[in-house]
Amino acid sequence: MMARFALVPSILLCAIGFYGAMLWTVVISFTSSTITPRYEFAGLAQYVRLFTMDRWHVAYTNMFVFGALYIACSLIFGVLLAIALDQSIRGRNLLQTIFLYPIALSFIVTGLAWQWLLNPTTGLQNYVRGLGFESFAFDWLSSPDRAVYTLVIAGVWHAAGLVMAIMYAGLGSVDGEIWRAGRVDGIPRTTMYRRIILPMLKPVIIVCVVLLSMDVIKSYELVVAMTGGGPGYSTDLPAKFVVDNLFTRTNIGLASAAATLMLASIIVLLLLFGWLQKERVAR
Amino acid sequence: MIGVQIESLSRHFGALPVLRDISMEVQPGEFTVLLGPSGCGKSTLLASIAGLDDLQGGRILFDSADVSDLEPAERNIGMVFQSYALYPTMTVRQNLSFGLEVAKTSKADIQERVTWAAQLLQIEPLLDRKPSQLSGGQRQRVAIGRALVRKTNLFLFDEPLSNLDAKLRTEMRVEIKELHRRLGATFIYVTHDQVEAMTLATRIAIMQGGRIEQYATPEDVYERPASLFVASFIGAPPMNLLPATLKQTSHGVVAFTGDHTVSLKGYPFKIAPADGQPIVIGIRPENILIDGNVAPTLRAEVVVVEPLGADTLVWVDCAANRMAVRTHPKEAKGLSGSIGLSFKVENLSIFSKDSGLRL
Ligand SMILES: Nc1ncnc2c1ncn2[C@@H]1O[C@H](COP(=O)(O)OP(=O)(O)OP(=O)(O)O)[C@@H](O)[C@H]1O
Ligand SMILES: [Mg+2]
């Protein structure tokens, strides 16, 4: 009994700190706060302002471009790596080392490493030119249209290992007799994976997608470390937009409105996830 | 119908030998059961016949054609697994047809085979369900169906009934036997349940430690076990075993066990017995008669009487050996104390104590 009471303060603290902060953000988003919180109801004014800002549109669109590519590529690479692991006993340790370590790194480290690699004057372009290919150009990092794809490259490198680890565990849990049955039926391995094994692992894949989606919505460090949102604000993402407005531009109301929209996006995503799960149980 | 010849097959995992020099021949149309305790290598032998594992030695021939290097699919077999191994995301119909689709069988042909198998196994109402929506027995039928649609003449079963409850197991047993009769195909069937083995098999291969101890008809295995292991493995309760010593006397061969002398005159020795050889006498519980009047062969103390309904087991102690006697319930009534036991020499099995083999 006492033990239970002992937990109460920490649970309360958590609830207030976490959900309280969320609630506060939502409340502030409906006020006219700027530098400091001001509890003066302003209706949807902050949201209207948000939607007139090109920078917010770029950030929100980037989230979908980056998100779609990041999730799709991380899944594809992660799954292929997991299958490679599942197939080969040799090289397993090497693959695991190469792709599992990035998970342990912070996005900052990943971002900086890739920033250095992709930077035209220090990285890959410079290196290849040094080999004698003078016309070689890889300057996505400094191109407003392409810079967002460099985020995808670094992000995928970071996340593919996680997908690999989760999927590898999933593949390992498949009953060996299913494979044997497939061999008796004469089903090629690729067909086996495509038509039987991966469909069996749909719940595991959904978990991966959700984890990756969370990454996308809250991705901040990667942008800061790699592009700083630039060139211009071409690689801004909502999280970066929020932090910038909160701390450097001191526009709490606007930042809260943006944060509330992010929260709404997450809730939509969770609902979608819940629905997919239920769908699965129903079948 | 396909005959299967296995020639000095050996298989090991690392340094651990699992199959040691196995040779056997399964006749076309036969129902062969591989029987043995857990871990004796039954599944490994079956997987070798299916081509699921690489061999370390020996050959496998189907109708005298060497198939040792063929993939399972090329061997054209149907196989049913212990865990059923159905494709969980596919409907029953897809489970049956998937292998055929991949093999590019024509649509009409697939349709016809699926319908035929579904009818035979009475799973037509289940065709559009997923495996997770089926009971154990229904899953088992689907697994058999998936083997059937391959239209092969050799079926391999790995403990197909072990996940079912006792009642369903009895029902499915009858159905599998009926299926064998209707298809006329060759069946090789793994089990560790001796009732299944005795009821289904045309011949039983009893395995132990990666070897085949005896490969014979159920009657032979039961009445003339080839080794001490088979004698103690088959039958519930198993054969009574009495250690004894052989003596050549003027009255013929006799065995001494404790203070008793058992005449072995008329026993068909395969090998001429040596004087003073240590042996084990085996006798089935139902072959022992309880009679107090006529000069009994053995005297024993009654320990417990167990009525089983149709018959009764009387447990007795005879010269420090616990023995079971199966008798009629009426005869067993009021049995206690010292009783006399007798048996016929032709019902005995005699084993060499050293080699464990039948003499
Ligand atoms: N992949 C493997 N690696 C190492 N040893 C194995 C492997 N598969 C089986 N064995 C060993 O081989 C022996 C025989 O295994 P097998 O599966 O053929 O037994 P079984 O007779 O089918 O037993 P059960 O009735 O329990 O299914 C066992 O001792 C087992 O430990
Ligand atoms: Mg087995």
XYZ file of C-alpha atoms and ligand atoms in Angstrom:
674
model
C 0.000 0.000 0.000
C 2.753 2.414 1.007
C 4.681 1.412 -2.047
C 1.781 2.496 -4.167
C 1.566 5.860 -2.484
C 5.248 6.341 -2.971
C 4.639 6.313 -6.704
C 1.956 8.973 -6.594
C 4.239 12.046 -6.602
C 6.247 10.872 -9.570
C 3.133 9.929 -11.512
C 1.611 13.332 -10.736
C 4.808 15.073 -11.700
C 4.889 13.192 -14.962
C 1.260 13.904 -15.729
C 1.573 17.594 -14.951
C 4.929 18.037 -16.628
C 3.993 16.134 -19.743
C 0.305 16.558 -20.377
C 0.247 19.900 -18.584
C 2.874 21.253 -20.917
C 0.929 19.927 -23.889
C -2.249 21.536 -22.674
C -0.473 24.816 -21.959
C 0.928 24.848 -25.493
C -2.521 24.315 -26.958
C -3.936 27.100 -24.763
C -1.182 29.553 -25.683
C -1.787 28.862 -29.366
C -5.201 30.528 -29.017
C -3.794 33.703 -27.383
C -1.967 36.703 -28.749
C 1.267 35.879 -26.864
C 4.524 37.050 -28.423
C 7.663 37.385 -26.275
C 6.030 36.300 -23.045
C 2.850 34.311 -22.481
C -0.170 36.619 -22.448
C -3.517 35.036 -21.628
C -5.617 37.046 -23.993
C -7.898 35.012 -26.250
C -7.164 35.707 -29.874
C -9.148 32.943 -31.576
C -7.453 31.392 -34.573
C -5.338 34.473 -35.270
C -2.040 32.650 -34.730
C -3.149 29.839 -37.020
C -4.240 32.289 -39.711
C -0.878 33.999 -39.487
C 0.889 30.652 -39.618
C -0.854 29.723 -42.837
C 0.159 32.943 -44.529
C 3.833 32.261 -43.844
C 5.724 30.708 -46.741
C 8.284 29.406 -44.285
C 5.659 27.303 -42.467
C 4.392 25.889 -45.746
C 7.917 24.928 -46.753
C 8.481 23.352 -43.353
C 5.202 21.451 -43.374
C 5.631 20.283 -46.996
C 9.213 19.277 -46.223
C 7.901 17.112 -43.470
C 5.896 15.103 -45.996
C 8.616 14.963 -48.636
C 11.280 14.073 -46.096
C 8.882 11.815 -44.205
C 7.700 9.805 -47.203
C 11.205 9.276 -48.544
C 12.722 8.683 -45.122
C 10.136 6.081 -44.144
C 10.086 4.368 -47.525
C 13.867 4.217 -47.939
C 14.547 3.243 -44.306
C 11.992 0.440 -44.613
C 13.318 -0.828 -47.922
C 16.960 -0.740 -46.850
C 16.198 -2.032 -43.371
C 14.175 -4.952 -44.716
C 16.760 -5.806 -47.361
C 19.516 -5.705 -44.749
C 17.483 -7.876 -42.388
C 16.934 -10.403 -45.180
C 20.643 -10.336 -45.976
C 21.373 -11.013 -42.303
C 18.778 -13.757 -42.201
C 20.277 -15.444 -45.238
C 23.988 -15.347 -44.504
C 25.784 -16.591 -41.472
C 29.052 -15.148 -42.726
C 29.225 -11.365 -42.772
C 26.480 -11.163 -40.200
C 28.674 -9.475 -37.593
C 30.055 -7.001 -40.100
C 26.600 -5.975 -41.320
C 25.333 -5.695 -37.788
C 28.243 -3.499 -36.787
C 27.951 -1.193 -39.763
C 24.248 -0.628 -39.492
C 23.490 -1.084 -35.831
C 25.977 1.447 -34.476
C 24.307 4.479 -36.068
C 21.279 3.892 -33.834
C 23.481 4.470 -30.833
C 24.653 7.790 -32.234
C 22.751 10.991 -31.761
C 21.209 12.537 -34.844
C 23.641 15.409 -34.234
C 26.640 13.163 -34.813
C 25.014 11.569 -37.852
C 24.124 14.993 -39.187
C 27.599 16.406 -38.716
C 29.265 13.381 -40.254
C 27.068 13.519 -43.321
C 27.319 17.271 -43.503
C 31.045 16.882 -43.759
C 30.734 14.040 -46.297
C 28.292 15.856 -48.534
C 29.823 19.296 -48.232
C 31.131 20.136 -51.728
C 34.371 21.659 -50.481
C 35.373 19.051 -47.885
C 33.602 15.802 -48.736
C 32.749 13.436 -51.512
C 32.815 15.966 -54.370
C 36.220 17.229 -53.371
C 37.518 13.687 -52.990
C 36.313 12.491 -56.379
C 37.672 15.630 -58.039
C 40.956 14.928 -56.294
C 40.978 11.546 -58.041
C 40.969 13.400 -61.335
C 37.273 13.634 -62.225
C 37.248 17.419 -62.428
C 33.689 17.698 -63.693
C 32.199 15.581 -60.905
C 29.568 17.530 -59.017
C 27.603 16.549 -55.950
C 26.402 19.720 -54.335
C 22.901 18.811 -53.151
C 23.691 20.207 -49.731
C 23.930 23.748 -51.089
C 21.031 23.491 -53.513
C 17.702 24.768 -52.142
C 15.763 22.196 -54.197
C 17.929 19.239 -53.322
C 19.166 19.913 -49.816
C 16.147 18.154 -48.316
C 17.269 14.922 -49.996
C 20.584 15.079 -48.169
C 18.551 14.990 -44.977
C 16.909 11.831 -46.302
C 20.268 10.213 -47.042
C 21.640 10.894 -43.579
C 18.362 9.999 -41.868
C 18.075 6.707 -43.729
C 21.640 5.786 -42.854
C 20.735 6.461 -39.259
C 17.418 4.602 -39.169
C 17.942 1.658 -41.528
C 19.826 -0.167 -38.771
C 16.900 0.117 -36.404
C 14.484 -1.247 -39.001
C 17.012 -3.966 -39.740
C 17.258 -4.963 -36.083
C 13.488 -5.074 -35.592
C 12.832 -6.891 -38.857
C 15.678 -9.316 -38.245
C 14.089 -10.287 -34.949
C 10.780 -10.659 -36.798
C 12.303 -12.867 -39.488
C 13.943 -15.003 -36.826
C 10.584 -15.628 -35.201
C 9.118 -17.212 -38.335
C 8.569 -20.949 -37.835
C 11.271 -22.866 -39.701
C 8.682 -25.392 -40.871
C 7.047 -22.675 -43.002
C 10.307 -22.410 -44.907
C 10.482 -26.167 -45.245
C 6.905 -26.286 -46.480
C 7.851 -23.655 -49.055
C 10.764 -25.760 -50.243
C 8.547 -28.831 -50.616
C 6.118 -26.650 -52.587
C 9.001 -25.442 -54.740
C 8.576 -21.757 -53.959
C 11.659 -19.628 -54.688
C 13.127 -17.672 -51.802
C 12.295 -14.253 -53.166
C 8.681 -15.301 -53.693
C 8.676 -16.751 -50.193
C 9.738 -13.398 -48.718
C 7.431 -11.352 -50.911
C 4.257 -13.397 -50.679
C 4.504 -15.196 -47.340
C 7.161 -14.047 -44.891
C 6.809 -10.257 -45.201
C 2.992 -10.356 -45.165
C 3.305 -12.429 -41.978
C 5.418 -9.653 -40.480
C 2.941 -6.885 -41.286
C 2.457 -6.014 -37.584
C 6.205 -5.650 -37.162
C 6.382 -3.442 -40.257
C 3.605 -1.263 -38.872
C 5.596 -0.789 -35.677
C 8.601 0.289 -37.758
C 6.476 2.762 -39.706
C 5.137 4.284 -36.515
C 8.603 4.620 -34.993
C 9.897 6.213 -38.173
C 6.920 8.576 -38.394
C 7.616 9.790 -34.886
C 11.194 10.459 -35.952
C 9.951 12.513 -38.873
C 7.592 14.671 -36.883
C 10.045 15.478 -34.154
C 13.196 15.541 -36.291
C 15.091 18.611 -35.261
C 18.705 17.725 -34.524
C 19.345 16.313 -37.963
C 18.314 19.552 -39.637
C 20.277 21.665 -37.212
C 23.418 19.620 -37.608
C 23.286 19.191 -41.362
C 21.750 22.208 -42.980
C 20.670 24.535 -40.214
C 17.440 24.743 -42.175
C 19.191 26.230 -45.185
C 19.971 27.180 -47.797
C 17.530 29.898 -46.800
C 14.731 28.077 -45.052
C 14.481 25.413 -47.759
C 15.101 22.494 -45.373
C 13.075 23.711 -42.431
C 10.943 21.106 -40.675
C 8.065 21.888 -38.287
C 10.075 21.055 -35.164
C 12.816 23.442 -36.222
C 10.221 26.071 -37.040
C 8.758 25.756 -33.557
C 12.072 25.966 -31.748
C 13.217 28.924 -33.826
C 10.048 30.866 -33.166
C 10.064 29.952 -29.508
C 13.612 30.909 -28.651
C 15.217 33.051 -31.306
C 12.231 34.869 -32.755
C 10.424 34.963 -29.407
C 7.017 34.395 -30.878
C 5.450 32.018 -28.402
C 1.920 32.169 -29.811
C 2.978 31.272 -33.316
C 5.321 28.547 -32.103
C 2.526 27.061 -30.000
C 0.157 27.064 -32.944
C 2.760 25.221 -35.011
C 3.417 22.809 -32.137
C -0.311 22.183 -31.779
C -0.520 21.297 -35.454
C 2.377 18.873 -34.966
C 0.543 17.322 -32.037
C -2.568 17.017 -34.189
C -0.511 15.278 -36.882
C 0.805 12.793 -34.340
C -2.687 12.093 -33.043
C -3.949 11.460 -36.571
C -1.041 9.094 -37.061
C -1.747 7.224 -33.829
C -5.409 6.889 -34.736
C -4.397 5.511 -38.104
C -2.076 3.059 -36.375
C -4.789 1.991 -33.968
C -7.182 1.473 -36.849
C -4.630 -0.619 -38.764
C -4.086 -2.778 -35.687
C -7.792 -3.274 -35.189
C -8.187 -4.124 -38.846
C -5.594 -6.831 -38.329
C -7.311 -8.298 -35.288
C -10.662 -8.268 -37.066
C -9.354 -10.333 -39.928
C 3.223 -45.613 -56.122
C 6.857 -45.103 -55.388
C 9.286 -47.376 -53.625
C 11.953 -45.747 -51.504
C 15.379 -47.250 -50.987
C 17.669 -45.842 -48.354
C 21.263 -46.974 -48.585
C 23.662 -46.580 -45.626
C 22.481 -43.090 -44.865
C 24.377 -41.062 -42.313
C 23.757 -37.586 -41.052
C 25.410 -35.570 -38.340
C 25.111 -32.097 -36.915
C 28.677 -30.987 -36.272
C 30.296 -33.807 -34.346
C 26.953 -35.235 -33.197
C 25.883 -38.244 -35.262
C 22.097 -38.330 -35.606
C 21.630 -41.016 -38.250
C 24.148 -43.843 -38.299
C 24.355 -45.954 -41.409
C 20.645 -46.444 -41.993
C 19.455 -48.777 -44.717
C 15.867 -49.670 -45.375
C 13.549 -50.276 -48.269
C 9.980 -49.028 -48.394
C 7.857 -50.985 -50.861
C 5.527 -49.148 -53.256
C 2.152 -48.514 -51.621
C 3.400 -49.305 -48.173
C 2.470 -47.428 -45.004
C 5.742 -47.264 -43.133
C 5.809 -45.788 -39.663
C 9.025 -44.502 -38.107
C 8.653 -45.014 -34.378
C 11.014 -44.210 -31.564
C 11.636 -42.135 -28.472
C 12.151 -38.402 -28.677
C 15.448 -37.366 -30.214
C 16.180 -40.696 -31.898
C 16.369 -39.088 -35.344
C 12.928 -39.809 -36.841
C 12.361 -36.271 -38.075
C 15.895 -36.099 -39.376
C 15.400 -39.298 -41.370
C 12.127 -38.003 -42.804
C 13.720 -34.653 -43.700
C 16.500 -36.548 -45.465
C 13.967 -38.477 -47.529
C 12.281 -35.160 -48.376
C 15.618 -33.616 -49.306
C 15.361 -30.832 -46.746
C 18.803 -31.539 -45.296
C 22.153 -32.342 -46.866
C 23.408 -35.873 -46.331
C 26.841 -36.722 -45.012
C 26.814 -40.182 -46.487
C 24.695 -42.739 -48.310
C 22.060 -42.487 -51.022
C 18.316 -42.231 -51.351
C 16.578 -43.760 -54.335
C 12.990 -43.394 -55.488
C 12.076 -46.358 -57.697
C 15.814 -47.017 -58.078
C 16.525 -43.491 -59.371
C 19.048 -41.640 -57.230
C 17.423 -38.491 -55.826
C 20.113 -37.645 -53.257
C 21.013 -34.392 -54.990
C 17.511 -33.209 -55.852
C 15.740 -30.321 -54.152
C 12.561 -31.252 -52.219
C 10.296 -29.799 -54.909
C 12.044 -31.840 -57.606
C 11.470 -35.030 -55.668
C 7.754 -34.529 -56.096
C 6.568 -35.449 -52.637
C 3.769 -34.284 -50.394
C 4.744 -33.454 -46.846
C 2.724 -32.694 -43.718
C 4.477 -30.985 -40.832
C 3.976 -31.275 -37.098
C 3.160 -27.560 -36.720
C 1.074 -27.737 -39.945
C 3.217 -24.870 -41.357
C 0.297 -23.320 -43.228
C 0.915 -19.926 -44.817
C -0.877 -17.777 -42.223
C -1.725 -14.759 -44.364
C -3.327 -16.829 -47.094
C -6.770 -18.369 -47.205
C -7.158 -22.133 -47.220
C -7.735 -22.036 -50.983
C -4.541 -20.035 -51.534
C -2.653 -22.369 -49.220
C -3.638 -25.263 -51.434
C -3.065 -23.515 -54.746
C 0.007 -21.387 -54.094
C 2.605 -24.051 -54.861
C 0.767 -24.969 -58.056
C 0.555 -21.306 -59.131
C 4.264 -20.861 -58.638
C 4.825 -24.029 -60.682
C 2.717 -22.419 -63.444
C -0.001 -25.056 -63.431
C -2.999 -24.040 -65.537
C -5.884 -22.280 -63.797
C -8.387 -24.984 -64.684
C -6.068 -27.702 -63.438
C -5.471 -25.898 -60.132
C -9.199 -25.403 -59.679
C -9.855 -29.062 -60.328
C -7.190 -30.314 -57.943
C -8.200 -27.957 -55.136
C -11.828 -29.015 -55.486
C -10.837 -32.674 -55.495
C -8.658 -32.361 -52.393
C -11.213 -30.215 -50.576
C -13.923 -32.757 -51.291
C -11.798 -35.676 -50.208
C -10.921 -33.985 -46.915
C -14.311 -32.325 -46.419
C -12.877 -28.833 -46.095
C -14.958 -27.198 -48.854
C -16.804 -24.850 -46.434
C -13.457 -23.643 -45.087
C -11.819 -22.687 -48.378
C -12.149 -18.941 -47.867
C -10.994 -18.860 -44.257
C -7.572 -18.016 -42.914
C -5.656 -20.686 -40.951
C -6.083 -18.650 -37.751
C -9.838 -19.176 -38.055
C -9.552 -22.968 -38.070
C -9.452 -25.550 -35.317
C -6.458 -27.841 -34.925
C -8.137 -30.720 -36.730
C -9.220 -28.469 -39.592
C -5.710 -27.067 -39.935
C -4.426 -30.607 -40.080
C -6.776 -31.392 -42.948
C -5.657 -28.293 -44.823
C -2.035 -29.304 -44.328
C -2.847 -32.733 -45.758
C -4.756 -31.025 -48.583
C -1.718 -28.977 -49.492
C 0.226 -32.222 -49.833
C -2.581 -33.893 -51.807
C -2.896 -31.250 -54.548
C 0.662 -31.962 -55.594
C -0.676 -35.233 -57.060
C 2.269 -37.241 -55.919
C 2.688 -40.859 -54.971
C 4.813 -40.408 -51.904
C 3.564 -38.689 -48.760
C 5.663 -37.871 -45.728
C 4.060 -37.076 -42.368
C 5.988 -35.740 -39.376
C 3.933 -36.358 -36.224
C 0.826 -34.886 -37.852
C -1.473 -35.741 -34.965
C 0.646 -34.812 -31.983
C -0.968 -31.393 -31.545
C -4.514 -32.759 -31.418
C -6.500 -33.913 -28.414
C -6.982 -37.615 -27.790
C -10.447 -37.925 -29.335
C -9.589 -35.994 -32.492
C -6.378 -37.933 -32.790
C -8.316 -41.200 -32.901
C -10.669 -39.816 -35.550
C -7.890 -38.420 -37.734
C -5.980 -41.681 -37.399
C -8.852 -43.528 -38.988
C -9.098 -40.889 -41.711
C -5.429 -41.089 -42.553
C -5.632 -44.851 -42.833
C -8.666 -44.480 -45.083
C -6.807 -41.889 -47.164
C -3.927 -44.296 -47.642
C -6.328 -46.960 -48.839
C -8.065 -44.609 -51.284
C -4.934 -43.056 -52.739
C -2.925 -46.260 -52.869
C 0.177 -44.096 -52.457
C 3.279 -44.744 -50.387
C 3.138 -43.184 -46.914
C 6.049 -42.638 -44.552
C 4.829 -41.489 -41.191
C 6.731 -40.377 -38.105
C 5.269 -40.773 -34.643
C 6.303 -41.505 -31.103
C 2.869 -42.904 -30.273
C 2.963 -46.696 -30.458
C -0.808 -47.033 -30.754
C -0.693 -44.894 -33.905
C 2.161 -46.978 -35.195
C 0.499 -50.332 -34.497
C -2.840 -49.303 -35.995
C -1.614 -47.526 -39.122
C 1.493 -49.260 -40.291
C 1.989 -52.035 -42.760
C 5.530 -52.042 -41.406
C 7.090 -50.263 -38.447
C 10.690 -49.094 -38.301
C 11.703 -48.776 -34.670
C 14.526 -46.322 -34.207
C 16.863 -45.744 -31.325
C 19.954 -43.561 -31.171
C 20.077 -42.972 -34.913
C 19.749 -46.650 -35.833
C 16.884 -48.822 -36.956
C 16.431 -51.579 -34.390
C 13.759 -53.488 -36.257
C 11.779 -52.952 -39.445
C 8.879 -55.388 -39.554
C 5.106 -55.771 -39.490
C 3.284 -54.626 -36.328
C 2.638 -58.291 -35.356
C 6.284 -59.208 -35.715
C 7.427 -56.190 -33.787
C 5.025 -57.034 -30.999
C 5.418 -60.779 -30.841
C 8.997 -61.216 -31.952
C 10.929 -58.094 -30.916
C 14.389 -58.116 -32.428
C 16.100 -56.562 -29.438
C 15.706 -55.760 -25.772
C 15.057 -52.124 -26.704
C 12.114 -53.019 -28.949
C 10.767 -55.403 -26.302
C 10.774 -52.717 -23.653
C 9.532 -49.956 -25.976
C 6.487 -51.650 -27.497
C 3.451 -52.609 -25.456
C 1.777 -51.027 -22.450
C 2.879 -52.322 -20.033
C 5.940 -53.508 -21.963
C 7.218 -57.047 -22.122
C 8.276 -58.589 -18.795
C 12.011 -59.153 -18.761
C 13.695 -61.726 -16.500
C 17.475 -61.977 -16.363
C 18.594 -65.628 -16.451
C 21.449 -67.981 -17.239
C 21.390 -70.647 -19.922
C 22.337 -74.245 -19.133
C 22.577 -77.234 -21.446
C 21.192 -80.249 -19.569
C 20.179 -83.767 -20.448
C 16.560 -82.503 -20.664
C 17.491 -79.879 -23.242
C 18.160 -76.193 -22.744
C 17.009 -74.630 -19.474
C 17.311 -71.191 -17.962
C 17.968 -70.448 -14.322
C 16.400 -67.342 -12.892
C 16.576 -66.927 -9.158
C 15.599 -70.311 -7.643
C 13.476 -71.169 -10.665
C 14.281 -73.336 -13.591
C 12.551 -72.637 -16.873
C 12.676 -75.209 -19.617
C 13.375 -73.715 -23.022
C 12.894 -76.957 -24.913
C 11.385 -76.204 -28.305
C 12.431 -72.538 -28.421
C 13.489 -71.734 -31.999
C 16.995 -70.436 -31.298
C 18.380 -68.494 -34.251
C 21.896 -68.975 -32.986
C 22.919 -72.060 -31.072
C 23.052 -70.983 -27.414
C 26.226 -71.341 -25.408
C 26.310 -73.014 -22.020
C 26.344 -70.529 -19.139
C 25.400 -67.590 -21.393
C 23.641 -64.729 -19.579
C 20.254 -64.086 -21.180
C 17.053 -62.149 -20.672
C 13.710 -63.911 -20.955
C 10.892 -61.769 -22.305
C 7.229 -62.596 -21.956
C 4.168 -60.483 -22.708
C 1.761 -59.936 -19.767
C -1.111 -61.606 -21.653
C 0.936 -64.735 -22.314
C 1.309 -65.587 -18.648
C -1.241 -67.924 -17.065
C -2.074 -67.904 -13.386
C -2.567 -71.469 -12.178
C -2.109 -72.800 -8.725
C -2.783 -76.478 -9.364
C -0.667 -77.788 -12.200
C 3.050 -77.609 -11.561
C 3.734 -73.924 -12.225
C 6.922 -72.675 -13.851
C 7.358 -69.719 -11.528
C 6.109 -68.727 -8.117
C 5.460 -65.074 -7.408
C 4.041 -62.745 -4.768
C 1.047 -60.598 -5.733
C 1.791 -56.901 -5.184
C -1.131 -54.981 -6.665
C -4.199 -55.814 -8.728
C -5.219 -53.147 -11.269
C -8.651 -53.595 -12.882
C -8.683 -51.945 -16.329
C -12.236 -52.823 -17.322
C -11.925 -55.339 -20.122
C -9.028 -57.042 -18.377
C -7.021 -56.777 -15.197
C -3.321 -56.331 -14.584
C -1.812 -58.279 -11.739
C 1.581 -56.988 -10.647
C 3.751 -59.635 -9.048
C 7.264 -59.937 -7.674
C 9.186 -62.927 -8.922
C 12.753 -63.408 -7.809
C 13.273 -59.656 -7.294
C 11.727 -58.842 -10.672
C 8.508 -56.894 -10.965
C 6.238 -58.490 -13.594
C 2.824 -57.692 -15.027
C 0.269 -60.391 -15.762
C -2.784 -59.598 -17.848
C -5.753 -61.716 -16.943
C -9.534 -61.909 -16.989
C -11.199 -59.781 -14.261
C -13.002 -62.870 -12.893
C -9.755 -64.778 -12.465
C -8.092 -61.858 -10.742
C -10.731 -61.579 -8.071
C -9.367 -62.166 -4.577
C -5.823 -62.884 -5.735
C -3.205 -62.396 -3.042
C -0.150 -63.968 -1.533
C 1.900 -66.491 -3.430
C 0.627 -67.655 -6.811
C 1.903 -69.932 -9.544
C 2.640 -68.690 -13.057
C 3.153 -70.615 -16.271
C 3.624 -69.885 -19.969
C 4.313 -71.584 -23.257
C 7.820 -71.688 -24.640
C 6.670 -70.515 -28.092
C 5.436 -67.245 -26.517
C 8.839 -66.419 -25.091
C 11.403 -64.031 -26.530
C 14.964 -64.699 -25.513
C 17.684 -62.080 -25.790
C 21.391 -62.161 -25.275
C 22.187 -60.055 -22.249
C 25.434 -58.823 -23.768
C 24.305 -57.725 -27.220
C 20.637 -57.160 -26.413
C 19.724 -59.052 -29.580
C 17.141 -61.779 -29.965
C 18.537 -65.278 -29.830
N 19.683 -28.407 -36.358
C 20.199 -29.226 -35.459
N 21.409 -28.985 -34.913
C 21.934 -29.829 -34.004
N 21.340 -30.937 -33.572
C 20.132 -31.237 -34.061
C 19.493 -30.406 -35.025
N 18.301 -30.953 -35.337
C 18.201 -32.056 -34.592
N 19.286 -32.240 -33.829
C 19.535 -33.365 -32.920
O 19.339 -34.535 -33.643
C 18.701 -35.522 -32.857
C 17.506 -36.079 -33.595
O 16.586 -35.051 -33.831
P 15.180 -35.352 -34.492
O 14.492 -34.047 -34.631
O 15.361 -36.144 -35.722
O 14.474 -36.209 -33.365
P 13.039 -36.883 -33.393
O 13.263 -38.339 -33.370
O 12.226 -36.329 -34.489
O 12.477 -36.431 -31.986
P 11.009 -35.901 -31.606
O 10.173 -37.089 -31.383
O 11.272 -35.164 -30.325
O 10.547 -35.017 -32.722
C 18.357 -34.862 -31.541
O 19.249 -35.328 -30.569
C 18.549 -33.403 -31.795
O 19.053 -32.788 -30.639
Mg 10.556 -34.914 -34.601
